[in-house]
XYZ file of C-alpha atoms in Angstrom:
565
model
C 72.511 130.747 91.858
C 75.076 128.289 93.002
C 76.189 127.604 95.819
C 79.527 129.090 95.494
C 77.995 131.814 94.039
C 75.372 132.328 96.714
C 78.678 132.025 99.154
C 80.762 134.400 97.057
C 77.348 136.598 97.602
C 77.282 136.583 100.653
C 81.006 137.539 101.191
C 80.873 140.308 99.209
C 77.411 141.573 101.354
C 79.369 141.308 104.411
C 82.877 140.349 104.421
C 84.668 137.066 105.013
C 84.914 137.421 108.769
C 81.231 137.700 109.314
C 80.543 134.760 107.069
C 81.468 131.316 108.629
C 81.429 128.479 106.057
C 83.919 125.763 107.681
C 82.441 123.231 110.080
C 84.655 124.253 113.152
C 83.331 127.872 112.060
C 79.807 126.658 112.485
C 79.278 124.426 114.972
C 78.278 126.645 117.432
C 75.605 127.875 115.644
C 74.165 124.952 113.895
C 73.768 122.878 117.541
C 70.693 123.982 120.023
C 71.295 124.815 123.351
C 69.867 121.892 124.989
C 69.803 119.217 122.119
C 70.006 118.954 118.915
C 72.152 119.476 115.742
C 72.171 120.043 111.873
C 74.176 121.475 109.014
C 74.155 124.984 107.232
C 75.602 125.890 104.002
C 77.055 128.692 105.783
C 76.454 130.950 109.378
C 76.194 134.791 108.437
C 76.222 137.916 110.938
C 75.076 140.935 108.965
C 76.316 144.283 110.983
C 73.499 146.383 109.660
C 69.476 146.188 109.188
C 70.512 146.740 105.734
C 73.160 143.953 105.466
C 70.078 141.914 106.826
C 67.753 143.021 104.194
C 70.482 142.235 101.171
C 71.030 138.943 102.915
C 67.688 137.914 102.519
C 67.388 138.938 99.091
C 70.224 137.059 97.886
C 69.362 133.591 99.886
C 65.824 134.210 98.052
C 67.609 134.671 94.914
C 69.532 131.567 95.531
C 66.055 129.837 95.986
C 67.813 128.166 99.953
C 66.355 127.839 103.104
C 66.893 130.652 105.635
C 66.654 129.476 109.917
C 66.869 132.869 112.087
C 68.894 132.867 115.076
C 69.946 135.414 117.705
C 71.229 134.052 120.719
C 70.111 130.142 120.170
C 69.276 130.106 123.676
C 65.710 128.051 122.616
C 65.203 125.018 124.627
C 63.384 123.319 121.763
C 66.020 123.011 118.340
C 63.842 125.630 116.886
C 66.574 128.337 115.836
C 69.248 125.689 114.448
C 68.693 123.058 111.708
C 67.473 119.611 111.787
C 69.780 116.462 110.877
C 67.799 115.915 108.125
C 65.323 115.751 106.163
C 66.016 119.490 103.777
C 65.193 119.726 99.901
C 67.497 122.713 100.005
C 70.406 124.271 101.202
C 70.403 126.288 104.788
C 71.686 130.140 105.803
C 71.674 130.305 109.040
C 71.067 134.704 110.490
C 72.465 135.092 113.271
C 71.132 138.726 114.058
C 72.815 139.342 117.281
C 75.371 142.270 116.222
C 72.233 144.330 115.655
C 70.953 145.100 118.891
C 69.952 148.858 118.817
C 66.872 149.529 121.140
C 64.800 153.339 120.558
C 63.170 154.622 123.837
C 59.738 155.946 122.773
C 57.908 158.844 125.057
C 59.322 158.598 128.442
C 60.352 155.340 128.405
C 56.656 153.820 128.009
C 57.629 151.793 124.789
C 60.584 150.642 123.128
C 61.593 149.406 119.505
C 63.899 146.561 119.721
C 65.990 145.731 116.760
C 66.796 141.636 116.276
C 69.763 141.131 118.270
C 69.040 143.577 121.262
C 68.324 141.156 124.654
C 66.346 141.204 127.476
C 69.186 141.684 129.876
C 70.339 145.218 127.729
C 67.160 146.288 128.057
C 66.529 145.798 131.789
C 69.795 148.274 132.116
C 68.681 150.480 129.852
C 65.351 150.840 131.282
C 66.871 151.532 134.935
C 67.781 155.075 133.998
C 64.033 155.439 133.335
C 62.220 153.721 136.403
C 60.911 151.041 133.893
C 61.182 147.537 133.299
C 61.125 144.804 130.729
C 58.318 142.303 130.233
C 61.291 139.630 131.689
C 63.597 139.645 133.498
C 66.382 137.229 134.384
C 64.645 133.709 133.341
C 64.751 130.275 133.837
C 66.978 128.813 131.396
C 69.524 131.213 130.463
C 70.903 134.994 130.184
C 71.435 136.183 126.638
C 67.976 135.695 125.433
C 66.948 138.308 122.744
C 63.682 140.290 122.888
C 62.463 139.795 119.526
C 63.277 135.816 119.958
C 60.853 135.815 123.052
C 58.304 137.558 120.584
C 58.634 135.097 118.033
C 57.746 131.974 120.694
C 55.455 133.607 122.772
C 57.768 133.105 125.892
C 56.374 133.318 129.310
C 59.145 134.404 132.293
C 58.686 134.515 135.588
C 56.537 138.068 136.208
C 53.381 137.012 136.973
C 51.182 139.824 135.856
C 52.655 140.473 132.593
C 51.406 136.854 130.370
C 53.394 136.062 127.214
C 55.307 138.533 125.397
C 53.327 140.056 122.894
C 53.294 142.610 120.480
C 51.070 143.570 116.976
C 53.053 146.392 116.391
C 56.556 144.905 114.831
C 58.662 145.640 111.138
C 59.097 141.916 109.072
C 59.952 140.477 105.453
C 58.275 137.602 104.273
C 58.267 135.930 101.362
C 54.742 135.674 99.761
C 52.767 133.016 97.786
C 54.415 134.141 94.224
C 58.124 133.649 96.119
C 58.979 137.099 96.226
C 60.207 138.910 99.043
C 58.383 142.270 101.071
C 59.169 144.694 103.625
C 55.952 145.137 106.311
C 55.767 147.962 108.091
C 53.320 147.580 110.468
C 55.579 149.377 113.780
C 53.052 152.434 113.882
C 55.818 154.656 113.149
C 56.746 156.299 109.899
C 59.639 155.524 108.724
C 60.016 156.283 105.009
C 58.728 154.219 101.416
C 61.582 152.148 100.068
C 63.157 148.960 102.528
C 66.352 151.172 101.808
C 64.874 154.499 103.699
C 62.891 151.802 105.936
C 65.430 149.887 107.108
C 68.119 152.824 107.432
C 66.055 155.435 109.521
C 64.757 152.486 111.884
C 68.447 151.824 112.600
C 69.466 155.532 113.184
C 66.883 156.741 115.081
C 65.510 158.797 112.256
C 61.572 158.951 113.209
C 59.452 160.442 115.439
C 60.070 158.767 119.280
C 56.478 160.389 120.860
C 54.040 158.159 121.372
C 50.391 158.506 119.625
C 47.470 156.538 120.326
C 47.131 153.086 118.775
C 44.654 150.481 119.077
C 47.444 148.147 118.330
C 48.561 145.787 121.558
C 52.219 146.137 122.329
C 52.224 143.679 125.162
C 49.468 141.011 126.754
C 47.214 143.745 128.296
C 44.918 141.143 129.464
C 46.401 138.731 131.035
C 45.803 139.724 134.617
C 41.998 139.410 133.837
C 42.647 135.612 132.296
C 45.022 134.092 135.232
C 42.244 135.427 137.829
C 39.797 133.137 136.272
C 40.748 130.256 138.208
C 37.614 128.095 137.489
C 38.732 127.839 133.531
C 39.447 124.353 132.238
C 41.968 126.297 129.684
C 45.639 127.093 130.591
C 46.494 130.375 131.063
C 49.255 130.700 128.314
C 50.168 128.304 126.128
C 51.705 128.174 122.924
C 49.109 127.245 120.696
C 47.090 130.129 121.910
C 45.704 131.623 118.804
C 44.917 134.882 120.212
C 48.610 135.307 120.858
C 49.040 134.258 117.414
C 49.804 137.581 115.008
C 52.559 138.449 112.647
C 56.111 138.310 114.541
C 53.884 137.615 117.449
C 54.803 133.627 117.964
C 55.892 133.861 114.426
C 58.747 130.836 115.465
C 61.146 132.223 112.734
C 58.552 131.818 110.219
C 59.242 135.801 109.133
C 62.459 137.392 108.971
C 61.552 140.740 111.967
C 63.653 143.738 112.026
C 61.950 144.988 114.601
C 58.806 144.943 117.151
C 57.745 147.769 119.497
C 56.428 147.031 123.107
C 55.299 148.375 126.440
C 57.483 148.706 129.271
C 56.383 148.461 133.001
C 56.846 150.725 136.396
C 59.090 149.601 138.934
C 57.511 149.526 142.205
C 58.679 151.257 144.609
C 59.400 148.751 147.709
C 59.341 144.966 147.165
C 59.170 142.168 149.447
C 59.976 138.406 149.216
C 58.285 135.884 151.043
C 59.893 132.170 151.257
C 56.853 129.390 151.953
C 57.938 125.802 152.353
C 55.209 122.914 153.098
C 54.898 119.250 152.956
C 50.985 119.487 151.710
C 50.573 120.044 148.036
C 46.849 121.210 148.856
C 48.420 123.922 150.864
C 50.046 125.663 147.858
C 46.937 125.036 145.756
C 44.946 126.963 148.307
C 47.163 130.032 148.853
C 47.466 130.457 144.876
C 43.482 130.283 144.415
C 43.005 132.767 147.143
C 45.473 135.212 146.207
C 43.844 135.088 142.612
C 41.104 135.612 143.843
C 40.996 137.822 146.611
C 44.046 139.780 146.787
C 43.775 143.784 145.160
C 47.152 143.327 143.913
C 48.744 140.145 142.259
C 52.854 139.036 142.709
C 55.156 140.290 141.331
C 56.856 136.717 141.168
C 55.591 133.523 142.539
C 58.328 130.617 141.411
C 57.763 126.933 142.425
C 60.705 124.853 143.210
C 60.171 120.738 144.338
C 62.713 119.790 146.864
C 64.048 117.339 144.391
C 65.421 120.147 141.927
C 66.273 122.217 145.221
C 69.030 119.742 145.748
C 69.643 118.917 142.126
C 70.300 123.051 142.100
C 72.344 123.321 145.014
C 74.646 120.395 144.127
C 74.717 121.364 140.250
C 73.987 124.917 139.729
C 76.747 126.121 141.837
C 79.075 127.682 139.437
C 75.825 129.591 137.399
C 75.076 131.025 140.671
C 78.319 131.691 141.787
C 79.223 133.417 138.156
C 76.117 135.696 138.275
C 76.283 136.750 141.885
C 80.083 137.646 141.992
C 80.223 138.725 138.170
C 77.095 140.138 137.408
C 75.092 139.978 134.970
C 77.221 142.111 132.258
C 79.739 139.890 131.354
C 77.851 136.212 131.231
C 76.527 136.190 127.588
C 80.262 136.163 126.572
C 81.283 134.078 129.035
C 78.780 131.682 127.770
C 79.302 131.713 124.465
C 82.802 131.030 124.828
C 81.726 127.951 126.969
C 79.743 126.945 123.646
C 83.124 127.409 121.391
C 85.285 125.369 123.696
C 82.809 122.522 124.056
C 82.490 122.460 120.317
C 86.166 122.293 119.837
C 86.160 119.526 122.711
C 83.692 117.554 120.110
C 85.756 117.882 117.208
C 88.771 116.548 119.476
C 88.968 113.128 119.689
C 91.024 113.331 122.952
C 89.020 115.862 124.665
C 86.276 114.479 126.780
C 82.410 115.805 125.786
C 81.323 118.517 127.988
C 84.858 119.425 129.441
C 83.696 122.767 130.519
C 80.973 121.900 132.498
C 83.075 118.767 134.008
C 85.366 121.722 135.156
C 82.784 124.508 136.400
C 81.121 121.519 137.998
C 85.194 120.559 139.928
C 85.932 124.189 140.413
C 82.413 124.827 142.127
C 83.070 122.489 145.116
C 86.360 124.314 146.196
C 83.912 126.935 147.261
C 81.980 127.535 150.699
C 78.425 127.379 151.082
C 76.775 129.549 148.780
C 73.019 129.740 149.737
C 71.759 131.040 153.110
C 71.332 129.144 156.775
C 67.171 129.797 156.350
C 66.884 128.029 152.545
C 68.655 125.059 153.300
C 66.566 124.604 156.484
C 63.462 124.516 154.388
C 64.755 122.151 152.072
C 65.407 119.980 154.858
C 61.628 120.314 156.634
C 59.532 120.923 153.247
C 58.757 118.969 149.834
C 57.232 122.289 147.955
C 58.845 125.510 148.008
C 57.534 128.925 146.940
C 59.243 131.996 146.614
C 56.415 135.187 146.406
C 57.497 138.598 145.443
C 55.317 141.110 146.549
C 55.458 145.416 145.510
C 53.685 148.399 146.938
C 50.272 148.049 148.471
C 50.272 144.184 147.711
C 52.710 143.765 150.373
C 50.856 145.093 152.968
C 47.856 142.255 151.865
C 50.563 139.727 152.215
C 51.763 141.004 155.350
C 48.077 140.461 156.710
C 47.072 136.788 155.197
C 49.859 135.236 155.232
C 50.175 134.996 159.660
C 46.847 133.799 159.517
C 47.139 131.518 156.811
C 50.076 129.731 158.452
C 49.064 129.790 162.083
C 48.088 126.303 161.589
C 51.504 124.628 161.833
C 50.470 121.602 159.575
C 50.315 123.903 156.330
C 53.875 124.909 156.831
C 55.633 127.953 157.530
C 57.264 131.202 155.873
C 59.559 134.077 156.669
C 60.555 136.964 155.265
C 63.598 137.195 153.022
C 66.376 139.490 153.859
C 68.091 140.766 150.833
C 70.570 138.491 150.409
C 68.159 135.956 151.148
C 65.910 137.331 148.148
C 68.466 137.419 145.604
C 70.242 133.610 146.599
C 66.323 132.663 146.025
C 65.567 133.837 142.566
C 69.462 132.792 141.671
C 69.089 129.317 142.980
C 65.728 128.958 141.086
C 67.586 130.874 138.281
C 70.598 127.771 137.766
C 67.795 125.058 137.927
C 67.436 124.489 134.155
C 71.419 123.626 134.052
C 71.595 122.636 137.006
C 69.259 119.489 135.525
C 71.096 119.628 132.302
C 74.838 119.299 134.270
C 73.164 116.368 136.845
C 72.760 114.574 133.131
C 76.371 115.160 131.710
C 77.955 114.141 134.924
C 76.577 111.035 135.555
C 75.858 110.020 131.660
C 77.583 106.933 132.027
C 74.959 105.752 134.584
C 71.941 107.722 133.560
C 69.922 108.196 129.841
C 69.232 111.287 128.335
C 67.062 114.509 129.501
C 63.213 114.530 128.736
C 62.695 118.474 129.295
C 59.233 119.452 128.597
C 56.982 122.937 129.964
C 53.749 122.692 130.485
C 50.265 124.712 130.797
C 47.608 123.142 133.458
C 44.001 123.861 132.872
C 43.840 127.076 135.715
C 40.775 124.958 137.338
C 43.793 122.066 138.184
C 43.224 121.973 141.915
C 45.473 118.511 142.296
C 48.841 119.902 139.901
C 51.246 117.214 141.525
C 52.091 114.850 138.820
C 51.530 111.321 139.462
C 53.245 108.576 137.196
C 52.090 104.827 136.761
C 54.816 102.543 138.596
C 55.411 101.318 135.208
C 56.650 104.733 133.999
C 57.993 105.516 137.266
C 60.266 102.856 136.921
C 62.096 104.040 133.544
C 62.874 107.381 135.345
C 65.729 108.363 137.406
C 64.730 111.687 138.461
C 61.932 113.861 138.353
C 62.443 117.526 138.425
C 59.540 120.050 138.631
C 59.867 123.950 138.969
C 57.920 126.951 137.332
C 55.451 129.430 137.206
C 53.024 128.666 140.085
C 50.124 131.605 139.849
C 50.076 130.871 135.865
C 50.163 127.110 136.509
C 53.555 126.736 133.947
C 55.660 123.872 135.138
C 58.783 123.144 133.991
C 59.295 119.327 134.290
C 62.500 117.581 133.717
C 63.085 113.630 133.671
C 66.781 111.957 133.772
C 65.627 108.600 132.191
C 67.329 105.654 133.004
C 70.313 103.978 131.002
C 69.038 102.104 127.917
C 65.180 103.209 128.370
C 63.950 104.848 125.223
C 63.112 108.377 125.879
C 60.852 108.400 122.793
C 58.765 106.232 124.351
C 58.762 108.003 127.786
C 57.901 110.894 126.691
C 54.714 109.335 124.384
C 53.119 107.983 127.595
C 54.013 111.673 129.892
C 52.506 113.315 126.901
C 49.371 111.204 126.857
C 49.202 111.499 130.567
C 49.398 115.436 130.145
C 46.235 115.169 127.556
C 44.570 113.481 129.996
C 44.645 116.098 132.713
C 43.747 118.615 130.188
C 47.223 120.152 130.025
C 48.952 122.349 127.172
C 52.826 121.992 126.065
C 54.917 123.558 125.158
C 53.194 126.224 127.404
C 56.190 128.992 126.481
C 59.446 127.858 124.507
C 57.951 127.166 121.261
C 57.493 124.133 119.341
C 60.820 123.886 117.640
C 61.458 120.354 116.785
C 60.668 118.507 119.392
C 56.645 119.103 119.710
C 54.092 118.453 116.952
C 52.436 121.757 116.290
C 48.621 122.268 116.850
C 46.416 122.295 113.400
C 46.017 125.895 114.169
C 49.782 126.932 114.760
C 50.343 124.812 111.895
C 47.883 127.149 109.709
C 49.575 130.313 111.317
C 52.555 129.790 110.190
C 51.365 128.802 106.238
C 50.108 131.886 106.225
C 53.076 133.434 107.332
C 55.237 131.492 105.176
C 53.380 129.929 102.599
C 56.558 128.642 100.274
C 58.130 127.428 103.247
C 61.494 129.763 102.748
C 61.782 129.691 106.260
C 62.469 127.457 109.409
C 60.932 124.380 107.766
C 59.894 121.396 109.570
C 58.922 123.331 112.955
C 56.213 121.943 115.050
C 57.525 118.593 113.294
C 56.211 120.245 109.356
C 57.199 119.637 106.180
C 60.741 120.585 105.738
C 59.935 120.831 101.441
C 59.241 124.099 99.106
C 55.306 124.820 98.744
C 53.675 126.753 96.226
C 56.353 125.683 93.931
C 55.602 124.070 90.278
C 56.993 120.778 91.128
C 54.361 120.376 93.695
């Protein structure tokens, strides 16, 4: 098939207006959120699962590379092409318009079709006293469900791990280059993809739950980050038990759908702000609550005072937008800030980055945003942590915590009030951008953005990174925030005008193998990380012609299995 063919195709599959061919028509699509940027033969948006399903077929047909991609909010290039380096022409999915979710039982499960996010099904949860295996994250609102499948992501919630599922509905294309339908949901659904697809989307099946040995989410993981003398990280994502089918799958299958476990709310939470000056005292208070408490947090987010002020001075307008707008109307909002700054870069008289030049202006005409208490911490304390506690767990906190901080030299802590809770997780919320907008305002002074996550061994007793002067002297900032009770740190470096960031990030990487680390610990490989030998077998198996997503985890971007090879 040519390609005008394979574009006539897919035209008459789903219409000219959900098929964007022209650069201006693409360029949202085809650049990553945080970096990076490529080409497509053309951007589709099938409206149905079987749109989807014809799609497929015909880019298989057409023998042309197909990259999934629902809300390209991955931190790591891996839902958007390369620059370079393809033997074949790109289709880029965008799978976004189909975002059905099916409650199973009484809200104990769900099936989530491609494009439904985490954020939809938080709300749709509420009417059933359940929640999500995420909730609002660390980088960005908008993030699908079936995306955080397919990297393994980690979010903030302490006790739930990675998401994970074995129970999920995928194509792949197998060894002989020919497309299939798996069905491996646990739910019966019909014989043909036709019936398959088209009863998944309309609710046509049987919503009780039956027993299954099958894992729809990481049932162990409160067992794994208790073990606090293990020299392994506690999620990572070259974890090959979290390795299986859609299951950090990195767009290596085409999914249709994946089935997971939902969670009670509690019933009463509490929030506990802890601010100290001694590294050591943090380390302590995670190993004993690990160890000795009945009843783990809820949330327990790290924040340096460094990206505390990098936050407060740059993630103004994100907090601003979500507290006075909610959380309904950002995904929009967002993607139309993605269309106007790729219009911006297609106008030679536009600046770069207008709109966040502008959010960044119009923030400062507004009062102080975060409360008296959190800005008088930042002040006194290096290390902050921010402990959300439910149910009986807050009545451990409410009796080791005193104790643990009548010594004044460990720090101090109070109680959040509500509106001190929410400013809390909002502030920590806007600290990914918040890094990302410190870079684009000053980028005539400063390099680019090294942004890396990483796993520590759980054993890491001294987690404070500490850089040769020699490296120390090619950065301009050093931002750390994350995950504290799983050890995930999130740790962005502003490099210095005209230092190489290649070469930065070589000697922090080698410096992280030294210490026994793991990264990426939960945003996938994309391209920017070399993929373990054993992800790198995963996904062969998963893909072994290399239809899709080629040249993740820094792979062979060529056809396998093929008789020219």
């Amino acid at each position: 098939m040519s390609r005008n063919s394979l574009i006539d195709a897919l035209i008459s599959l789903l219409g000219e207006q959900n098929v964007a061919v022209h650069a201006q028509d693409k360029s949202h699509y085809v650049k990553g959120w945080r970096s990076g940027q490529g080409d497509a033969l053309a951007v589709v948006f099938p409206q149905s699962l079987l749109q989807y399903w014809r799609v497929l077929q015909a880019c298989v047909e057409a023998d042309c590379i197909i990259i999934m991609q629902a809300a390209n909010t991955g931190l790591t290039e891996g839902s958007t092409p390369a620059s370079h380096g393809y033997d074949r022409d790109i289709v880029v999915i965008n799978t976004l318009a189909m975002d059905g979710l099916h409650i199973l039982g009484e809200g104990e499960q769900v099936v989530s079709l491609p494009g439904a996010t985490l954020h939809k099904l938080e709300k749709t949860l509420a009417g059933y006293e359940r929640a999500p295996h995420s909730v609002i994250g660390s980088s960005c609102l908008g993030a699908s469900i079936v995306g955080g499948i397919a990297n393994n992501s980690g979010g903030a919630l302490v006790k739930r791990g990675p998401a994970y599922t074995e129970l999920s509905l995928y194509a792949k294309v197998d060894e002989n280059g020919e497309l299939q339908l798996v069905n491996h949901l646990g739910i019966e659904l019909g014989d043909s993809p036709e019936a398959i697809l088209q009863n998944l989307e309309d609710g046509s099946f049987d919503k009780s739950i039956t027993p299954h040995t099958e894992k729809a989410s990481a049932t162990d993981y409160v067992d794994i980050i208790r073990d606090i003398e293990s020299p392994i990280p506690a999620r990572f994502n070259a974890d090959t038990s979290r390795l299986f089918e859609a299951s950090g799958c990195a767009g290596k299958l085409a999914v249709f759908a994946v089935r997971l476990d939902t969670f009670e709310q509690p019933e009463k939470v509490k929030t506990y702000y802890i601010g100290t000056n001694k590294a050591g005292t943090l380390n302590t208070l995670r190993r004993h609550i690990l160890s000795n408490f009945t009843h783990l947090p809820e949330v327990g987010e790290y924040m340096h005072r460094d990206i505390f002020n990098i936050s407060h001075q740059y993630g103004k307008d994100t907090f601003l937008s979500v507290a006075k707008l909610g959380t309904d109307s950002l995904p929009k909002l967002f993607a139309a800030k993605g269309k106007i700054d790729a219009f911006c870069q297609r106008t030679p008289w536009l600046p770069n980055y207008l709109t966040d030049k502008v959010m960044q202006f119009g923030a400062k005409l507004f009062p102080e945003h975060l409360p008296e208490r959190l800005r008088e911490f930042e002040r006194k304390y290096e290390h902050h942590l921010i402990v959300k506690m439910s149910d009986a767990g807050i009545e451990e906190a409410d009796a080791f915590l005193p104790a643990f901080f009548a010594d004044a030299e460990k720090g101090e802590y109070f109680e959040c009030s509500e509106r001190e809770a929410s400013s809390a997780y909002l502030h920590r919320f806007a600290a990914a951008g918040a890094a990302m907008r410190y870079q684009i305002i000053h980028e005539q002074h400063v390099g680019d953005i090294l942004a890396l996550d990483i796993a520590l061994p759980r054993n890491t007793q001294h987690w404070v990174e500490t850089l040769p002067p020699e490296l120390h002297e090619k950065i301009e900032k050093r931002l750390y925030y994350g995950h504290f009770f799983c050890h995930v740190f999130h740790q962005d470096y502003i490099i210095k005008k005209g230092v190489n960031p290649d070469h930065v990030k070589a000697e922090i990487l080698a410096l992280l193998d030294a210490r026994g680390a793991k990264y990426p610990a939960e945003h996938n490989v994309g391209h920017l990380y070399d993929a373990e030998p054993q992800v790198k077998a995963f996904y062969r198996s998963l893909d072994p012609t290399n239809r899709f997503n080629p040249g993740v985890g820094k792979m062979d971007k060529h056809k396998r299995n093929c008789s020219c090879c």
